[in-house]
PDB file of C-alpha atoms in Angstrom:
ATOM      1  CA  UNK A   1      -3.850 -38.077   7.919  1.00 45.00           C
ATOM      2  CA  UNK A   2      -0.022 -37.761   8.192  1.00 47.00           C
ATOM      3  CA  UNK A   3      -0.138 -34.798   5.689  1.00 49.00           C
ATOM      4  CA  UNK A   4      -2.610 -32.918   7.736  1.00 54.00           C
ATOM      5  CA  UNK A   5      -0.662 -33.633  10.885  1.00 52.00           C
ATOM      6  CA  UNK A   6       2.531 -32.364   9.248  1.00 51.00           C
ATOM      7  CA  UNK A   7       0.829 -29.264   8.065  1.00 50.00           C
ATOM      8  CA  UNK A   8      -0.536 -28.455  11.460  1.00 57.00           C
ATOM      9  CA  UNK A   9       2.908 -29.029  12.970  1.00 60.00           C
ATOM     10  CA  UNK A  10       4.495 -26.573  10.532  1.00 56.00           C
ATOM     11  CA  UNK A  11       1.813 -24.026  11.143  1.00 59.00           C
ATOM     12  CA  UNK A  12       2.254 -24.309  14.902  1.00 66.00           C
ATOM     13  CA  UNK A  13       5.950 -24.037  14.572  1.00 58.00           C
ATOM     14  CA  UNK A  14       5.622 -20.834  12.409  1.00 62.00           C
ATOM     15  CA  UNK A  15       3.176 -19.258  14.886  1.00 67.00           C
ATOM     16  CA  UNK A  16       5.516 -20.072  17.858  1.00 67.00           C
ATOM     17  CA  UNK A  17       8.513 -18.589  16.012  1.00 67.00           C
ATOM     18  CA  UNK A  18       6.558 -15.457  15.204  1.00 68.00           C
ATOM     19  CA  UNK A  19       5.599 -15.045  18.898  1.00 75.00           C
ATOM     20  CA  UNK A  20       9.217 -15.619  19.874  1.00 74.00           C
ATOM     21  CA  UNK A  21      10.579 -12.872  17.638  1.00 71.00           C
ATOM     22  CA  UNK A  22       7.682 -10.435  17.638  1.00 77.00           C
ATOM     23  CA  UNK A  23       9.703  -7.980  19.949  1.00 82.00           C
ATOM     24  CA  UNK A  24      12.433  -8.135  17.346  1.00 78.00           C
ATOM     25  CA  UNK A  25       9.891  -7.252  14.662  1.00 81.00           C
ATOM     26  CA  UNK A  26       8.770  -4.250  16.729  1.00 84.00           C
ATOM     27  CA  UNK A  27      12.428  -3.069  17.089  1.00 83.00           C
ATOM     28  CA  UNK A  28      13.204  -3.557  13.420  1.00 83.00           C
ATOM     29  CA  UNK A  29      10.023  -1.640  12.416  1.00 86.00           C
ATOM     30  CA  UNK A  30      10.984   1.154  14.867  1.00 83.00           C
ATOM     31  CA  UNK A  31      14.462   1.292  13.476  1.00 82.00           C
ATOM     32  CA  UNK A  32      13.275   1.600   9.971  1.00 82.00           C
ATOM     33  CA  UNK A  33      11.016   4.454  10.762  1.00 79.00           C
ATOM     34  CA  UNK A  34      13.771   6.362  12.552  1.00 76.00           C
ATOM     35  CA  UNK A  35      16.363   5.762   9.861  1.00 77.00           C
ATOM     36  CA  UNK A  36      14.098   7.003   7.124  1.00 73.00           C
ATOM     37  CA  UNK A  37      14.203  10.488   8.319  1.00 71.00           C
ATOM     38  CA  UNK A  38      17.375  10.261  10.453  1.00 71.00           C
ATOM     39  CA  UNK A  39      19.442  13.049   8.743  1.00 66.00           C
ATOM     40  CA  UNK A  40      16.544  15.386   7.933  1.00 64.00           C
ATOM     41  CA  UNK A  41      15.753  18.518   9.827  1.00 64.00           C
ATOM     42  CA  UNK A  42      12.042  17.895  10.041  1.00 64.00           C
ATOM     43  CA  UNK A  43      12.344  14.164  10.867  1.00 65.00           C
ATOM     44  CA  UNK A  44       9.202  12.167  10.988  1.00 68.00           C
ATOM     45  CA  UNK A  45       7.226  15.340  10.243  1.00 73.00           C
ATOM     46  CA  UNK A  46       8.035  14.575   6.560  1.00 72.00           C
ATOM     47  CA  UNK A  47       5.488  11.793   6.898  1.00 72.00           C
ATOM     48  CA  UNK A  48       2.909  14.442   7.257  1.00 74.00           C
ATOM     49  CA  UNK A  49       4.343  17.058   4.937  1.00 77.00           C
ATOM     50  CA  UNK A  50       5.335  14.801   1.958  1.00 78.00           C
ATOM     51  CA  UNK A  51       1.848  13.683   1.021  1.00 79.00           C
ATOM     52  CA  UNK A  52       0.561  17.269   1.549  1.00 81.00           C
ATOM     53  CA  UNK A  53       3.143  18.624  -0.959  1.00 82.00           C
ATOM     54  CA  UNK A  54       2.485  15.858  -3.499  1.00 82.00           C
ATOM     55  CA  UNK A  55      -1.280  16.716  -3.315  1.00 83.00           C
ATOM     56  CA  UNK A  56      -0.623  20.399  -3.909  1.00 83.00           C
ATOM     57  CA  UNK A  57       1.644  19.820  -6.883  1.00 83.00           C
ATOM     58  CA  UNK A  58      -0.667  17.295  -8.572  1.00 80.00           C
ATOM     59  CA  UNK A  59      -3.790  19.346  -7.810  1.00 82.00           C
ATOM     60  CA  UNK A  60      -2.193  22.352  -9.602  1.00 79.00           C
ATOM     61  CA  UNK A  61      -1.084  20.316 -12.599  1.00 75.00           C
ATOM     62  CA  UNK A  62      -4.189  18.056 -13.072  1.00 75.00           C
ATOM     63  CA  UNK A  63      -6.891  19.955 -11.264  1.00 70.00           C
ATOM     64  CA  UNK A  64      -7.776  22.000 -14.299  1.00 67.00           C
ATOM     65  CA  UNK A  65      -7.812  18.928 -16.571  1.00 67.00           C
ATOM     66  CA  UNK A  66      -9.846  16.548 -14.344  1.00 67.00           C
ATOM     67  CA  UNK A  67     -11.152  18.563 -11.400  1.00 59.00           C
ATOM     68  CA  UNK A  68     -13.308  21.141 -13.078  1.00 61.00           C
ATOM     69  CA  UNK A  69     -16.865  20.453 -14.320  1.00 54.00           C
ATOM     70  CA  UNK A  70     -16.857  16.866 -13.217  1.00 61.00           C
ATOM     71  CA  UNK A  71     -19.940  15.556 -11.669  1.00 66.00           C
ATOM     72  CA  UNK A  72     -18.107  12.554 -10.295  1.00 71.00           C
ATOM     73  CA  UNK A  73     -15.640  14.569  -8.112  1.00 82.00           C
ATOM     74  CA  UNK A  74     -16.730  16.344  -4.923  1.00 84.00           C
ATOM     75  CA  UNK A  75     -13.413  18.134  -4.172  1.00 86.00           C
ATOM     76  CA  UNK A  76     -10.546  17.317  -6.482  1.00 87.00           C
ATOM     77  CA  UNK A  77      -7.655  17.833  -4.027  1.00 89.00           C
ATOM     78  CA  UNK A  78      -9.332  15.629  -1.434  1.00 91.00           C
ATOM     79  CA  UNK A  79     -10.293  13.036  -4.175  1.00 91.00           C
ATOM     80  CA  UNK A  80      -6.662  12.992  -5.325  1.00 90.00           C
ATOM     81  CA  UNK A  81      -5.361  12.707  -1.807  1.00 91.00           C
ATOM     82  CA  UNK A  82      -7.464   9.571  -1.006  1.00 92.00           C
ATOM     83  CA  UNK A  83      -6.086   7.798  -3.997  1.00 92.00           C
ATOM     84  CA  UNK A  84      -2.463   8.893  -3.469  1.00 91.00           C
ATOM     85  CA  UNK A  85      -2.532   7.640   0.200  1.00 92.00           C
ATOM     86  CA  UNK A  86      -3.298   4.091  -0.828  1.00 94.00           C
ATOM     87  CA  UNK A  87      -1.067   4.103  -3.807  1.00 94.00           C
ATOM     88  CA  UNK A  88       1.914   5.662  -1.979  1.00 92.00           C
ATOM     89  CA  UNK A  89       1.821   3.105   0.691  1.00 94.00           C
ATOM     90  CA  UNK A  90       1.647   0.186  -1.683  1.00 96.00           C
ATOM     91  CA  UNK A  91       4.477   1.633  -3.758  1.00 94.00           C
ATOM     92  CA  UNK A  92       6.780   2.395  -0.832  1.00 93.00           C
ATOM     93  CA  UNK A  93       6.069  -0.820   1.087  1.00 95.00           C
ATOM     94  CA  UNK A  94       6.700  -3.187  -1.799  1.00 96.00           C
ATOM     95  CA  UNK A  95       9.857  -1.446  -2.787  1.00 94.00           C
ATOM     96  CA  UNK A  96      11.226  -1.482   0.718  1.00 93.00           C
ATOM     97  CA  UNK A  97      10.240  -5.166   1.220  1.00 93.00           C
ATOM     98  CA  UNK A  98      11.849  -6.048  -2.149  1.00 93.00           C
ATOM     99  CA  UNK A  99      15.253  -4.664  -1.171  1.00 91.00           C
ATOM    100  CA  UNK A 100      15.087  -5.623   2.499  1.00 90.00           C
ATOM    101  CA  UNK A 101      17.365  -8.699   2.114  1.00 87.00           C
ATOM    102  CA  UNK A 102      20.138  -6.797   0.299  1.00 85.00           C
ATOM    103  CA  UNK A 103      20.061  -4.027   2.811  1.00 85.00           C
ATOM    104  CA  UNK A 104      20.415  -6.478   5.676  1.00 80.00           C
ATOM    105  CA  UNK A 105      22.577  -9.028   3.994  1.00 79.00           C
ATOM    106  CA  UNK A 106      25.512  -8.577   6.484  1.00 78.00           C
ATOM    107  CA  UNK A 107      23.150  -9.278   9.535  1.00 78.00           C
ATOM    108  CA  UNK A 108      21.440 -12.144   7.821  1.00 79.00           C
ATOM    109  CA  UNK A 109      24.706 -13.969   7.249  1.00 77.00           C
ATOM    110  CA  UNK A 110      25.828 -13.568  10.842  1.00 78.00           C
ATOM    111  CA  UNK A 111      22.700 -13.826  13.035  1.00 75.00           C
ATOM    112  CA  UNK A 112      19.810 -16.227  12.716  1.00 77.00           C
ATOM    113  CA  UNK A 113      16.265 -14.752  12.841  1.00 76.00           C
ATOM    114  CA  UNK A 114      13.298 -15.778  10.678  1.00 79.00           C
ATOM    115  CA  UNK A 115      14.000 -14.130   7.307  1.00 83.00           C
ATOM    116  CA  UNK A 116      10.480 -12.911   6.870  1.00 84.00           C
ATOM    117  CA  UNK A 117      11.174 -10.415   9.748  1.00 87.00           C
ATOM    118  CA  UNK A 118      13.061  -8.169   7.325  1.00 89.00           C
ATOM    119  CA  UNK A 119      10.439  -7.666   4.649  1.00 92.00           C
ATOM    120  CA  UNK A 120       7.685  -7.552   7.306  1.00 92.00           C
ATOM    121  CA  UNK A 121       9.449  -4.800   9.314  1.00 91.00           C
ATOM    122  CA  UNK A 122       9.935  -2.845   6.104  1.00 92.00           C
ATOM    123  CA  UNK A 123       6.233  -3.075   5.273  1.00 95.00           C
ATOM    124  CA  UNK A 124       5.109  -2.297   8.846  1.00 94.00           C
ATOM    125  CA  UNK A 125       7.402   0.795   9.069  1.00 91.00           C
ATOM    126  CA  UNK A 126       5.786   2.045   5.909  1.00 91.00           C
ATOM    127  CA  UNK A 127       2.399   1.384   7.421  1.00 93.00           C
ATOM    128  CA  UNK A 128       3.339   3.603  10.397  1.00 89.00           C
ATOM    129  CA  UNK A 129       4.095   6.420   7.901  1.00 87.00           C
ATOM    130  CA  UNK A 130       0.725   5.672   6.193  1.00 90.00           C
ATOM    131  CA  UNK A 131      -1.108   6.018   9.499  1.00 88.00           C
ATOM    132  CA  UNK A 132       0.589   9.407  10.102  1.00 85.00           C
ATOM    133  CA  UNK A 133      -0.444  10.468   6.672  1.00 86.00           C
ATOM    134  CA  UNK A 134      -4.117   9.843   7.685  1.00 89.00           C
ATOM    135  CA  UNK A 135      -3.724  12.793  10.030  1.00 87.00           C
ATOM    136  CA  UNK A 136      -2.575  14.893   7.114  1.00 87.00           C
ATOM    137  CA  UNK A 137      -5.759  13.835   5.234  1.00 90.00           C
ATOM    138  CA  UNK A 138      -7.919  14.868   8.130  1.00 90.00           C
ATOM    139  CA  UNK A 139      -6.127  18.280   8.102  1.00 89.00           C
ATOM    140  CA  UNK A 140      -6.662  18.685   4.415  1.00 89.00           C
ATOM    141  CA  UNK A 141     -10.339  17.577   4.641  1.00 92.00           C
ATOM    142  CA  UNK A 142     -11.035  20.157   7.390  1.00 92.00           C
ATOM    143  CA  UNK A 143      -9.284  22.983   5.473  1.00 91.00           C
ATOM    144  CA  UNK A 144     -11.310  22.418   2.257  1.00 90.00           C
ATOM    145  CA  UNK A 145     -14.497  21.978   4.159  1.00 90.00           C
ATOM    146  CA  UNK A 146     -14.070  25.289   6.086  1.00 91.00           C
ATOM    147  CA  UNK A 147     -12.877  27.300   3.083  1.00 89.00           C
ATOM    148  CA  UNK A 148     -15.113  25.757   0.433  1.00 86.00           C
ATOM    149  CA  UNK A 149     -12.264  25.856  -2.079  1.00 86.00           C
ATOM    150  CA  UNK A 150     -12.530  23.392  -5.016  1.00 81.00           C
ATOM    151  CA  UNK A 151     -16.026  22.370  -3.961  1.00 82.00           C
ATOM    152  CA  UNK A 152     -14.954  21.663  -0.478  1.00 84.00           C
ATOM    153  CA  UNK A 153     -18.332  22.860   0.856  1.00 84.00           C
ATOM    154  CA  UNK A 154     -19.910  19.730  -0.517  1.00 85.00           C
ATOM    155  CA  UNK A 155     -17.769  17.463   1.634  1.00 88.00           C
ATOM    156  CA  UNK A 156     -19.724  15.509   4.212  1.00 87.00           C
ATOM    157  CA  UNK A 157     -18.956  13.037   6.947  1.00 86.00           C
ATOM    158  CA  UNK A 158     -21.063  10.268   8.547  1.00 88.00           C
ATOM    159  CA  UNK A 159     -20.646   6.914  10.293  1.00 89.00           C
ATOM    160  CA  UNK A 160     -19.168   5.350   7.079  1.00 89.00           C
ATOM    161  CA  UNK A 161     -15.838   7.039   7.867  1.00 90.00           C
ATOM    162  CA  UNK A 162     -15.528   4.550  10.793  1.00 91.00           C
ATOM    163  CA  UNK A 163     -14.923   1.763   8.136  1.00 92.00           C
ATOM    164  CA  UNK A 164     -11.781   3.332   6.872  1.00 92.00           C
ATOM    165  CA  UNK A 165      -9.736   0.581   8.554  1.00 93.00           C
ATOM    166  CA  UNK A 166     -11.177  -2.013   6.218  1.00 95.00           C
ATOM    167  CA  UNK A 167      -9.406  -0.896   3.061  1.00 95.00           C
ATOM    168  CA  UNK A 168      -6.363  -0.017   5.080  1.00 95.00           C
ATOM    169  CA  UNK A 169      -6.221  -3.589   6.375  1.00 96.00           C
ATOM    170  CA  UNK A 170      -6.717  -5.041   2.930  1.00 97.00           C
ATOM    171  CA  UNK A 171      -3.957  -2.958   1.353  1.00 97.00           C
ATOM    172  CA  UNK A 172      -1.626  -4.020   4.229  1.00 96.00           C
ATOM    173  CA  UNK A 173      -2.406  -7.708   3.568  1.00 97.00           C
ATOM    174  CA  UNK A 174      -2.066  -7.257  -0.195  1.00 97.00           C
ATOM    175  CA  UNK A 175       1.276  -5.363   0.062  1.00 96.00           C
ATOM    176  CA  UNK A 176       2.670  -7.880   2.446  1.00 96.00           C
ATOM    177  CA  UNK A 177       1.880 -10.745  -0.084  1.00 96.00           C
ATOM    178  CA  UNK A 178       3.430  -8.821  -2.951  1.00 96.00           C
ATOM    179  CA  UNK A 179       6.322  -7.747  -0.822  1.00 95.00           C
ATOM    180  CA  UNK A 180       7.159 -11.292   0.145  1.00 94.00           C
ATOM    181  CA  UNK A 181       7.149 -12.380  -3.454  1.00 95.00           C
ATOM    182  CA  UNK A 182       9.260  -9.478  -4.605  1.00 95.00           C
ATOM    183  CA  UNK A 183      11.786  -9.875  -1.771  1.00 93.00           C
ATOM    184  CA  UNK A 184      12.464 -13.433  -2.938  1.00 92.00           C
ATOM    185  CA  UNK A 185      12.576 -12.574  -6.651  1.00 92.00           C
ATOM    186  CA  UNK A 186      14.970  -9.669  -6.071  1.00 91.00           C
ATOM    187  CA  UNK A 187      17.517 -11.960  -4.471  1.00 89.00           C
ATOM    188  CA  UNK A 188      17.738 -14.129  -7.522  1.00 89.00           C
ATOM    189  CA  UNK A 189      17.023 -11.490 -10.129  1.00 88.00           C
ATOM    190  CA  UNK A 190      18.318  -7.954  -9.379  1.00 86.00           C
ATOM    191  CA  UNK A 191      16.626  -6.529 -12.469  1.00 88.00           C
ATOM    192  CA  UNK A 192      13.235  -6.998 -10.674  1.00 91.00           C
ATOM    193  CA  UNK A 193      14.061  -3.728  -8.778  1.00 91.00           C
ATOM    194  CA  UNK A 194      14.086  -1.707 -11.980  1.00 92.00           C
ATOM    195  CA  UNK A 195      11.163  -3.483 -13.578  1.00 94.00           C
ATOM    196  CA  UNK A 196       8.970  -2.949 -10.565  1.00 95.00           C
ATOM    197  CA  UNK A 197       9.883   0.717 -10.481  1.00 93.00           C
ATOM    198  CA  UNK A 198       8.475   1.029 -14.040  1.00 93.00           C
ATOM    199  CA  UNK A 199       5.405  -1.008 -13.091  1.00 93.00           C
ATOM    200  CA  UNK A 200       4.532   1.222 -10.099  1.00 93.00           C
ATOM    201  CA  UNK A 201       4.977   4.357 -12.133  1.00 90.00           C
ATOM    202  CA  UNK A 202       2.515   2.971 -14.714  1.00 90.00           C
ATOM    203  CA  UNK A 203       0.075   2.095 -11.965  1.00 89.00           C
ATOM    204  CA  UNK A 204      -0.199   5.716 -10.995  1.00 86.00           C
ATOM    205  CA  UNK A 205      -1.899   6.406 -14.302  1.00 85.00           C
ATOM    206  CA  UNK A 206      -3.630   2.993 -14.816  1.00 86.00           C
ATOM    207  CA  UNK A 207      -5.556   3.323 -11.597  1.00 88.00           C
ATOM    208  CA  UNK A 208      -8.156   6.146 -11.166  1.00 86.00           C
ATOM    209  CA  UNK A 209      -6.110   8.252  -8.760  1.00 88.00           C
ATOM    210  CA  UNK A 210      -5.803  11.491 -10.853  1.00 85.00           C
ATOM    211  CA  UNK A 211      -9.168  11.067 -12.595  1.00 84.00           C
ATOM    212  CA  UNK A 212     -12.596   9.445 -12.077  1.00 82.00           C
ATOM    213  CA  UNK A 213     -13.148   6.133 -13.759  1.00 81.00           C
ATOM    214  CA  UNK A 214     -16.428   7.380 -15.300  1.00 76.00           C
ATOM    215  CA  UNK A 215     -14.504   9.807 -17.452  1.00 73.00           C
ATOM    216  CA  UNK A 216     -12.903   7.127 -19.445  1.00 74.00           C
ATOM    217  CA  UNK A 217     -15.960   5.580 -20.845  1.00 63.00           C
ATOM    218  CA  UNK A 218     -18.020   8.741 -21.806  1.00 57.00           C
ATOM    219  CA  UNK A 219     -18.409   7.632 -25.423  1.00 54.00           C
ATOM    220  CA  UNK A 220     -19.216   4.002 -24.553  1.00 55.00           C
ATOM    221  CA  UNK A 221     -16.433   2.499 -26.741  1.00 58.00           C
ATOM    222  CA  UNK A 222     -13.721   1.970 -24.114  1.00 61.00           C
ATOM    223  CA  UNK A 223     -15.239  -0.775 -22.011  1.00 74.00           C
ATOM    224  CA  UNK A 224     -12.158  -2.877 -22.255  1.00 77.00           C
ATOM    225  CA  UNK A 225     -10.003  -0.088 -20.566  1.00 81.00           C
ATOM    226  CA  UNK A 226     -12.524  -0.045 -17.765  1.00 82.00           C
ATOM    227  CA  UNK A 227     -12.323  -3.763 -17.277  1.00 84.00           C
ATOM    228  CA  UNK A 228      -8.476  -3.717 -17.199  1.00 84.00           C
ATOM    229  CA  UNK A 229      -8.575  -1.024 -14.584  1.00 87.00           C
ATOM    230  CA  UNK A 230     -11.118  -2.840 -12.467  1.00 88.00           C
ATOM    231  CA  UNK A 231      -9.122  -6.085 -12.528  1.00 91.00           C
ATOM    232  CA  UNK A 232      -6.324  -4.159 -10.715  1.00 91.00           C
ATOM    233  CA  UNK A 233      -6.778  -4.860  -6.934  1.00 92.00           C
ATOM    234  CA  UNK A 234      -5.559  -1.366  -6.175  1.00 94.00           C
ATOM    235  CA  UNK A 235      -8.623   0.071  -7.857  1.00 94.00           C
ATOM    236  CA  UNK A 236     -10.938  -1.888  -5.500  1.00 95.00           C
ATOM    237  CA  UNK A 237      -9.039  -0.766  -2.396  1.00 95.00           C
ATOM    238  CA  UNK A 238      -8.880   2.851  -3.516  1.00 95.00           C
ATOM    239  CA  UNK A 239     -12.586   2.925  -4.274  1.00 94.00           C
ATOM    240  CA  UNK A 240     -13.390   1.253  -0.936  1.00 95.00           C
ATOM    241  CA  UNK A 241     -11.342   3.847   0.922  1.00 95.00           C
ATOM    242  CA  UNK A 242     -13.142   6.694  -0.977  1.00 94.00           C
ATOM    243  CA  UNK A 243     -16.517   5.160  -0.273  1.00 93.00           C
ATOM    244  CA  UNK A 244     -15.854   5.259   3.451  1.00 93.00           C
ATOM    245  CA  UNK A 245     -13.974   8.591   3.908  1.00 92.00           C
ATOM    246  CA  UNK A 246     -15.003  10.700   0.971  1.00 90.00           C
ATOM    247  CA  UNK A 247     -18.381   9.579  -0.365  1.00 90.00           C
ATOM    248  CA  UNK A 248     -19.981   8.324   2.857  1.00 88.00           C
ATOM    249  CA  UNK A 249     -21.776   5.389   1.222  1.00 90.00           C
ATOM    250  CA  UNK A 250     -22.030   1.667   1.880  1.00 91.00           C
ATOM    251  CA  UNK A 251     -19.254  -0.521   0.589  1.00 93.00           C
ATOM    252  CA  UNK A 252     -19.720  -2.094  -2.861  1.00 92.00           C
ATOM    253  CA  UNK A 253     -19.942  -5.827  -1.946  1.00 93.00           C
ATOM    254  CA  UNK A 254     -18.410  -6.759  -5.323  1.00 93.00           C
ATOM    255  CA  UNK A 255     -15.370  -4.588  -4.646  1.00 94.00           C
ATOM    256  CA  UNK A 256     -15.108  -5.721  -1.027  1.00 96.00           C
ATOM    257  CA  UNK A 257     -15.286  -9.456  -1.905  1.00 96.00           C
ATOM    258  CA  UNK A 258     -12.847  -9.069  -4.776  1.00 96.00           C
ATOM    259  CA  UNK A 259     -10.321  -7.089  -2.834  1.00 96.00           C
ATOM    260  CA  UNK A 260     -10.491  -9.483   0.150  1.00 97.00           C
ATOM    261  CA  UNK A 261     -10.128 -12.539  -2.017  1.00 97.00           C
ATOM    262  CA  UNK A 262      -7.190 -11.034  -3.928  1.00 97.00           C
ATOM    263  CA  UNK A 263      -5.476  -9.764  -0.778  1.00 97.00           C
ATOM    264  CA  UNK A 264      -5.609 -13.019   1.182  1.00 97.00           C
ATOM    265  CA  UNK A 265      -4.793 -14.995  -1.969  1.00 97.00           C
ATOM    266  CA  UNK A 266      -1.705 -12.940  -2.690  1.00 96.00           C
ATOM    267  CA  UNK A 267      -0.578 -13.226   0.937  1.00 95.00           C
ATOM    268  CA  UNK A 268      -0.991 -17.074   0.739  1.00 94.00           C
ATOM    269  CA  UNK A 269       1.020 -17.163  -2.526  1.00 95.00           C
ATOM    270  CA  UNK A 270       3.667 -14.935  -1.017  1.00 94.00           C
ATOM    271  CA  UNK A 271       3.987 -17.127   2.039  1.00 91.00           C
ATOM    272  CA  UNK A 272       4.118 -20.249  -0.143  1.00 91.00           C
ATOM    273  CA  UNK A 273       6.917 -18.847  -2.336  1.00 91.00           C
ATOM    274  CA  UNK A 274       8.802 -17.480   0.668  1.00 89.00           C
ATOM    275  CA  UNK A 275       8.732 -20.645   2.644  1.00 84.00           C
ATOM    276  CA  UNK A 276       9.869 -22.605  -0.475  1.00 86.00           C
ATOM    277  CA  UNK A 277      12.889 -20.494  -1.135  1.00 83.00           C
ATOM    278  CA  UNK A 278      13.721 -18.979   2.331  1.00 77.00           C
ATOM    279  CA  UNK A 279      16.460 -21.564   3.092  1.00 76.00           C
ATOM    280  CA  UNK A 280      18.296 -20.835  -0.147  1.00 79.00           C
ATOM    281  CA  UNK A 281      18.279 -17.081   0.044  1.00 78.00           C
ATOM    282  CA  UNK A 282      21.458 -16.752   2.084  1.00 73.00           C
ATOM    283  CA  UNK A 283      23.463 -18.550  -0.618  1.00 70.00           C
ATOM    284  CA  UNK A 284      22.508 -15.776  -3.202  1.00 70.00           C
ATOM    285  CA  UNK A 285      22.994 -12.704  -1.078  1.00 63.00           C
TER     286      UNK A 285
END
């Protein structure tokens, strides 16, 4: 009985503290967005232009290898873009969260605010950029639909596109959990930053972003590779996003349940680890 009461008290305290400092979270998020492109001529317009340039380069390099004569791809540049949007957000958000304490060490040592504000503001600022990139996706979709280039004439849109916010919310929750874990680990083990950079680079090729998953198992002797890819939560979230905005089909319930369970489970684990070590972080900065 006392344990439940103590848990409820801690939860109420955390909720009250979040409400108290939510304006600070908004300001930190706004500051991070502004600082990212502060000294560039195009400013925040890079949030629109950068994913577009990445799509063009990767489409030229890999389009001939994966995009031609594939019955599983409607329009390769748009197929590529949908995967890159989810991956780029996860990659950038987790890296920014991971280094958030080191970047704000001077402030943390002088002013008290809940420490989770720093990784959260880093993740939310990346989510703002992600949302802007959706506008870029819409522009790309319209361009290929009107021109018919790379099979763009086969692109269709229906009410399923309204469900795009579901995978976006799941990748935000998942990235927050991973970001909280990495932010703590990076304080104690600085090598985590370099290890994670290698891991995220590998993820680009281990998740079907550049290629359709069906191409892997054409001969039927690579089932284990398919299973490894499907275990990765990013695969589920990318596929859910494509099902809503690209394929226009109902969500796969298996993917949805798996992605939801992993996202909230990772967030819970991240909060547990963060609360466990948050009071000691300042001594290691």
